[in-house]
Coordinates of C-alpha atoms and ligand atoms in Angstrom, one line a residue:
M1 CA 67.7 94.7 55.1
S2 CA 67.5 96.9 52.0
G3 CA 70.1 97.2 49.3
G4 CA 72.4 94.4 48.2
I5 CA 74.3 91.7 50.0
L6 CA 77.6 90.7 48.5
T7 CA 78.7 87.3 49.8
I8 CA 82.4 86.6 49.4
D9 CA 83.5 83.0 49.7
L10 CA 86.9 83.2 51.3
G11 CA 87.2 79.4 51.1
A12 CA 86.9 79.6 47.3
I13 CA 89.6 82.3 47.1
V14 CA 91.9 80.1 49.2
A15 CA 91.0 77.1 47.0
N16 CA 91.8 79.1 43.9
W17 CA 95.1 80.3 45.3
R18 CA 96.0 76.7 46.1
A19 CA 94.9 75.5 42.7
L20 CA 97.1 78.1 41.0
D21 CA 100.0 77.3 43.3
A22 CA 99.6 73.6 42.3
K23 CA 100.2 74.6 38.6
T24 CA 103.8 75.6 39.3
A25 CA 106.7 73.6 40.7
E26 CA 107.2 73.3 44.5
T27 CA 110.2 75.7 44.3
V28 CA 108.0 78.5 42.7
E29 CA 106.4 80.8 45.3
T30 CA 102.8 81.9 44.7
G31 CA 102.1 85.5 45.7
A32 CA 98.8 87.2 45.7
V33 CA 97.7 90.4 44.0
I34 CA 95.2 92.2 46.2
K35 CA 95.3 95.7 44.7
A36 CA 92.0 97.7 44.3
D37 CA 90.7 96.4 47.7
A38 CA 91.3 92.8 46.6
Y39 CA 89.5 93.4 43.3
G40 CA 86.6 95.0 45.2
L41 CA 86.1 92.1 47.6
G42 CA 87.9 93.5 50.7
V43 CA 91.6 93.7 51.2
G44 CA 91.5 92.9 54.9
P45 CA 89.5 89.7 55.0
V46 CA 91.0 88.5 51.7
G47 CA 94.6 89.3 52.9
Q48 CA 94.1 87.5 56.2
A49 CA 92.5 84.4 54.6
L50 CA 95.4 84.1 52.1
Q51 CA 98.0 84.7 54.7
K52 CA 96.5 81.9 56.8
A53 CA 96.6 79.6 53.8
G54 CA 100.3 80.3 53.5
A55 CA 100.7 83.3 51.2
K56 CA 103.8 85.3 52.2
T57 CA 104.1 87.8 49.4
F58 CA 101.4 90.3 48.5
F59 CA 101.2 92.9 45.7
V60 CA 99.2 96.2 45.7
A61 CA 99.1 99.0 43.2
L62 CA 99.5 102.0 45.6
A63 CA 101.3 102.6 48.8
S64 CA 98.0 103.6 50.4
E65 CA 96.7 100.1 49.7
G66 CA 99.8 98.7 51.2
V67 CA 99.1 100.6 54.4
V68 CA 95.6 99.1 54.8
L69 CA 96.9 95.7 54.0
R70 CA 99.7 95.9 56.5
E71 CA 97.3 97.0 59.2
S72 CA 95.2 93.9 58.4
I73 CA 97.9 91.2 58.2
G74 CA 100.6 92.3 60.6
P75 CA 104.4 92.6 60.1
S76 CA 105.5 89.2 58.7
A77 CA 104.4 89.3 55.0
R78 CA 106.3 91.2 52.3
I79 CA 104.1 93.8 50.5
F80 CA 105.3 95.0 47.1
V81 CA 103.9 98.2 45.6
F82 CA 103.7 98.2 41.8
S83 CA 103.7 102.0 41.4
G84 CA 107.0 102.2 43.2
Y85 CA 108.5 105.0 45.2
M86 CA 106.1 107.8 44.5
Q87 CA 106.6 111.3 45.9
G88 CA 104.4 111.9 49.0
D89 CA 104.5 108.1 50.0
E90 CA 107.9 108.2 51.7
T91 CA 106.5 107.9 55.3
A92 CA 104.1 105.1 54.3
F93 CA 107.0 103.1 53.0
E94 CA 109.0 103.6 56.1
E95 CA 106.2 103.2 58.7
F96 CA 104.4 100.3 57.2
D97 CA 107.4 98.4 55.9
L98 CA 106.3 98.4 52.2
T99 CA 108.6 97.4 49.4
P100 CA 108.5 99.5 46.2
M101 CA 108.9 98.0 42.7
L102 CA 111.1 100.8 41.4
N103 CA 110.0 101.7 37.9
S104 CA 112.5 104.4 36.7
A105 CA 116.0 105.7 37.3
D106 CA 114.4 108.7 39.0
Q107 CA 112.6 106.4 41.5
V108 CA 115.8 104.4 42.1
M109 CA 117.8 107.5 42.8
R110 CA 115.2 109.0 45.2
F111 CA 114.9 105.6 47.0
M112 CA 118.6 105.3 47.4
A113 CA 118.9 108.8 48.8
D114 CA 116.1 108.2 51.3
R115 CA 116.1 104.5 52.2
Q116 CA 119.5 103.0 51.3
G117 CA 119.9 99.6 52.9
T118 CA 116.1 98.7 52.9
A119 CA 114.5 96.2 50.5
Y120 CA 113.3 97.2 47.0
G121 CA 112.4 95.5 43.7
L122 CA 112.9 96.6 40.2
Q123 CA 110.3 96.6 37.5
L124 CA 111.4 96.2 33.9
D125 CA 109.5 96.9 30.8
S126 CA 109.7 93.9 28.5
G127 CA 107.4 95.2 25.8
M128 CA 104.1 96.4 27.4
N129 CA 105.2 100.0 27.6
R130 CA 103.3 100.7 30.7
L131 CA 105.5 100.5 33.8
G132 CA 109.2 99.7 34.4
M133 CA 112.6 100.5 33.0
E134 CA 113.7 99.7 29.5
A135 CA 117.1 98.3 28.7
D136 CA 119.0 101.6 28.3
E137 CA 117.6 103.0 31.6
L138 CA 118.5 99.8 33.4
A139 CA 122.0 99.9 32.0
S140 CA 122.5 103.5 33.2
I141 CA 121.5 102.7 36.8
I142 CA 123.7 99.6 36.8
A143 CA 126.6 101.8 35.8
Q144 CA 125.8 104.4 38.5
I145 CA 125.0 101.8 41.3
P146 CA 127.2 98.8 40.9
T147 CA 125.9 97.4 44.2
L148 CA 122.3 97.0 43.1
N149 CA 120.7 94.1 45.0
P150 CA 116.9 94.0 44.4
V151 CA 114.9 91.5 46.3
L152 CA 112.7 91.0 43.2
V153 CA 113.0 91.8 39.5
M154 CA 109.7 91.7 37.7
S155 CA 107.9 92.5 34.4
H156 CA 104.3 92.1 33.2
L157 CA 102.9 90.4 30.1
A158 CA 100.6 92.3 27.8
C159 CA 99.0 89.3 26.1
A160 CA 99.1 86.4 28.6
D161 CA 95.4 85.7 28.2
E162 CA 96.1 84.8 24.5
P163 CA 98.4 81.8 24.8
E164 CA 99.2 81.8 21.0
H165 CA 100.2 85.5 20.9
P166 CA 103.8 85.9 19.8
Q167 CA 104.4 88.7 22.2
N168 CA 104.4 86.3 25.1
A169 CA 107.6 84.6 24.0
E170 CA 109.1 88.0 22.9
Q171 CA 108.6 89.5 26.3
L172 CA 110.0 86.3 28.0
T173 CA 113.2 86.7 26.0
A174 CA 113.4 90.4 26.5
F175 CA 112.9 90.1 30.3
N176 CA 115.4 87.4 30.7
E177 CA 118.0 89.3 28.7
M178 CA 117.6 92.5 30.7
A179 CA 117.5 90.7 34.0
A180 CA 120.7 88.8 33.2
T181 CA 122.6 92.1 33.4
L182 CA 121.7 92.3 37.1
P183 CA 123.4 90.4 40.0
E184 CA 121.7 87.2 41.3
H185 CA 118.1 87.9 42.2
R186 CA 114.5 86.4 42.3
R187 CA 112.3 86.9 39.2
S188 CA 108.6 87.3 38.5
L189 CA 106.9 87.6 35.2
S190 CA 103.4 86.0 35.5
A191 CA 100.0 87.0 36.6
T192 CA 97.1 84.6 36.3
G193 CA 97.4 84.3 32.5
G194 CA 101.2 83.7 32.6
I195 CA 100.8 80.9 35.1
L196 CA 98.8 79.0 32.5
L197 CA 101.5 79.6 29.8
G198 CA 103.7 77.0 31.4
P199 CA 107.0 76.6 33.4
D200 CA 109.2 79.0 31.4
F201 CA 107.0 81.8 32.6
H202 CA 106.9 80.8 36.3
M203 CA 110.4 81.9 37.4
N204 CA 110.7 82.3 41.2
I205 CA 107.3 83.9 42.2
T206 CA 104.0 84.3 40.5
R207 CA 101.5 87.1 40.9
P208 CA 97.9 85.9 40.4
G209 CA 95.0 88.3 40.8
I210 CA 91.9 87.6 38.9
G211 CA 92.2 83.8 39.1
L212 CA 91.9 84.1 42.9
Y213 CA 88.6 85.9 42.6
G214 CA 87.0 83.5 40.2
G215 CA 87.6 85.1 36.8
D216 CA 88.9 84.3 33.4
P217 CA 91.4 83.3 32.1
F218 CA 91.6 80.7 35.0
M219 CA 88.7 78.7 33.7
D220 CA 88.8 76.2 36.6
A221 CA 88.4 78.9 39.2
R222 CA 85.7 78.5 41.8
P223 CA 83.2 81.4 41.8
V224 CA 83.8 83.7 44.7
A225 CA 81.1 86.4 44.7
T226 CA 77.4 86.1 45.1
L227 CA 75.4 89.3 44.9
S228 CA 71.7 89.4 46.0
L229 CA 69.6 92.5 45.5
S230 CA 66.5 93.1 47.7
V231 CA 63.1 93.2 45.9
I232 CA 61.5 96.5 46.9
Q233 CA 58.2 96.0 45.2
T234 CA 56.4 94.0 42.5
R235 CA 53.6 95.1 40.2
P236 CA 51.5 93.7 37.4
V237 CA 52.1 95.3 34.0
A238 CA 49.4 95.1 31.3
V239 CA 50.0 94.4 27.6
G240 CA 51.2 97.7 26.0
E241 CA 52.5 99.3 29.2
S242 CA 56.2 100.1 29.3
V243 CA 58.8 99.8 32.1
G244 CA 61.6 102.2 33.0
Y245 CA 63.5 105.2 31.4
G246 CA 62.9 105.7 27.7
A247 CA 60.1 103.2 27.8
T248 CA 62.4 100.8 26.0
W249 CA 60.5 97.7 27.1
V250 CA 56.9 97.2 26.5
A251 CA 54.9 94.2 27.8
T252 CA 53.6 91.9 25.1
R253 CA 51.8 89.7 27.7
P254 CA 50.5 90.4 31.1
S255 CA 53.7 90.5 33.2
I256 CA 54.8 90.8 36.8
I257 CA 57.7 93.2 37.2
A258 CA 60.0 93.2 40.3
T259 CA 62.0 96.3 41.2
V260 CA 65.2 95.5 43.0
A261 CA 67.7 97.7 44.9
G262 CA 70.8 98.0 42.8
G263 CA 71.9 100.0 39.8
Y264 CA 74.8 101.5 37.9
A265 CA 75.8 103.5 41.0
D266 CA 76.6 100.1 42.5
G267 CA 78.7 99.0 39.6
L268 CA 75.9 97.2 37.7
I269 CA 76.9 98.6 34.4
R270 CA 74.0 100.2 32.5
A271 CA 75.0 98.6 29.2
M272 CA 74.4 95.1 30.6
G273 CA 70.6 95.8 30.8
P274 CA 68.8 93.7 28.3
N275 CA 71.5 91.0 28.1
A276 CA 71.6 90.1 31.8
S277 CA 69.2 88.4 34.2
L278 CA 68.6 88.0 37.9
Y279 CA 68.1 84.6 39.5
A280 CA 65.5 83.3 41.9
G281 CA 67.6 80.2 43.0
K282 CA 68.2 78.5 39.6
T283 CA 65.3 80.3 37.8
R284 CA 66.4 83.0 35.4
C285 CA 64.4 86.2 35.3
P286 CA 65.4 88.7 32.6
I287 CA 66.2 92.3 33.2
V288 CA 63.6 94.5 31.4
G289 CA 64.0 98.1 30.6
R290 CA 67.1 100.2 31.4
V291 CA 69.3 99.8 34.4
S292 CA 68.9 103.0 36.4
M293 CA 71.2 104.5 39.1
D294 CA 69.7 102.6 42.1
L295 CA 67.1 100.3 40.6
I296 CA 66.7 97.4 38.2
T297 CA 63.4 96.0 36.9
V298 CA 63.1 92.3 36.4
D299 CA 60.4 90.2 34.7
V300 CA 59.4 87.7 37.4
T301 CA 56.2 86.5 35.7
K302 CA 57.2 82.9 35.7
L303 CA 57.8 82.7 39.4
T304 CA 55.0 81.4 41.6
T305 CA 56.4 83.3 44.6
V306 CA 58.8 86.2 44.4
P307 CA 61.6 85.9 46.9
A308 CA 62.8 88.7 49.2
S309 CA 65.9 89.1 47.0
L310 CA 67.2 88.1 43.5
D311 CA 70.8 87.2 42.7
I312 CA 72.7 89.0 40.0
L313 CA 76.0 87.2 40.6
N314 CA 76.0 83.5 41.3
A315 CA 77.6 80.3 40.2
T316 CA 75.7 80.4 36.8
Q317 CA 75.9 84.2 36.1
T318 CA 79.5 84.7 37.1
V319 CA 81.5 87.9 36.8
D320 CA 82.6 86.9 33.3
V321 CA 79.0 86.2 32.1
L322 CA 77.9 89.6 33.5
A323 CA 81.0 91.2 31.9
N324 CA 80.1 89.8 28.5
A325 CA 76.5 91.2 28.9
A326 CA 78.0 94.6 29.5
G327 CA 80.8 94.4 26.8
T328 CA 83.6 94.4 29.4
I329 CA 85.8 92.0 31.4
G330 CA 85.3 90.3 34.8
Y331 CA 88.0 92.5 36.3
E332 CA 85.8 95.6 35.7
I333 CA 82.7 94.0 37.1
L334 CA 84.5 93.0 40.3
T335 CA 86.4 96.3 40.9
S336 CA 83.2 98.3 40.2
L337 CA 81.2 96.4 42.9
G338 CA 79.8 99.3 44.9
N339 CA 80.3 100.3 48.5
R340 CA 76.5 100.3 49.2
Y341 CA 76.5 96.5 49.4
K342 CA 76.8 94.8 52.8
R343 CA 79.8 92.5 52.4
V344 CA 79.4 89.2 54.1
Y345 CA 82.3 86.8 54.3
K346 CA 82.1 83.0 54.5
D347 CA 84.9 80.5 55.0
Ligands
PLP401 C1 97.0 93.4 38.3 C2 98.4 92.9 38.1 C3 98.6 91.5 38.3 C4 97.5 90.5 38.5 O1 96.9 90.2 37.2 P1 95.7 89.2 37.0 O2 95.5 89.2 35.6 O3 94.6 89.8 37.8 O4 96.2 87.9 37.6 C5 100.0 91.0 38.3 N1 101.0 91.9 38.0 C6 100.8 93.2 37.7 C7 101.9 94.1 37.4 C8 99.5 93.7 37.8 O5 99.3 95.0 37.5

């Protein structure tokens, strides 16, 4: 089969979810963030696996993602939508039983006008200045709607992957102060990074994303994704001959070059080129020349036999290693993984 095969280890995702769950007290619920198609790995299979493992609360970015998730996991789980009650999504919220995190007074008012009596959460801005209400906006809706009863009140940390950053404690205080002006409710502040900051940050429910999928800052995560690219052809390249666009790589010894099916159109970021490798089992074979749209060229001279495919993501070259090679973060590598790959799931 041509192209790439992306193997997703659902057992590893479940193990990572359990490991993150074990970092918080029994009384703290562990949710699961499966926005952006479960960080590129497939919202249906990932959602089903986590639900089977015991996850009851899921978070997505957009209502349209919540619809796909609801169709995969059925009626029982709670699905929160971070972007809140956006215009045009009204029927999705109603028909698919989605719960918006309301981000502004305007969203609160429109929600109350349309869907009074159904569940909602509130998102507060504790210092990131991205989503959620600030203290004065919150005070104004409390004054207008004395009966506010959100099922969840949440905020998001800007610097949780830097445990020493003073903004973590500042946001914790700001969030608790704002939330204290609301009637009794459940609270959530922490994504993967926040879980690792300790119990003050855990509150009632956590929202891990990247840690489930094997990425930093959860250093103990089990790797989840293996990506194998088919070798289309191999050729000998003589000393002085170049490989690829711009002729940036020139052979200094007689070489064997394999051309594999995968490129920047598949999320294999062009900038990673000379810093990343492909693997034949455990043997590292460097990328030579530029990554092109659909193809990558690899120096396989040291292999005695060239396999039918070479791996670009494995337990050694994880999403974070590849991200470093490309000057980005594991999140971007995962969410860029293209739709030309055949996705294969194992338990
Ligand atoms: C994406 C996101 C998360 C998950 O973050 P990770 O760093 O991937 O664990 C949690 N909460 C919010 C609001 C998010 O946008």
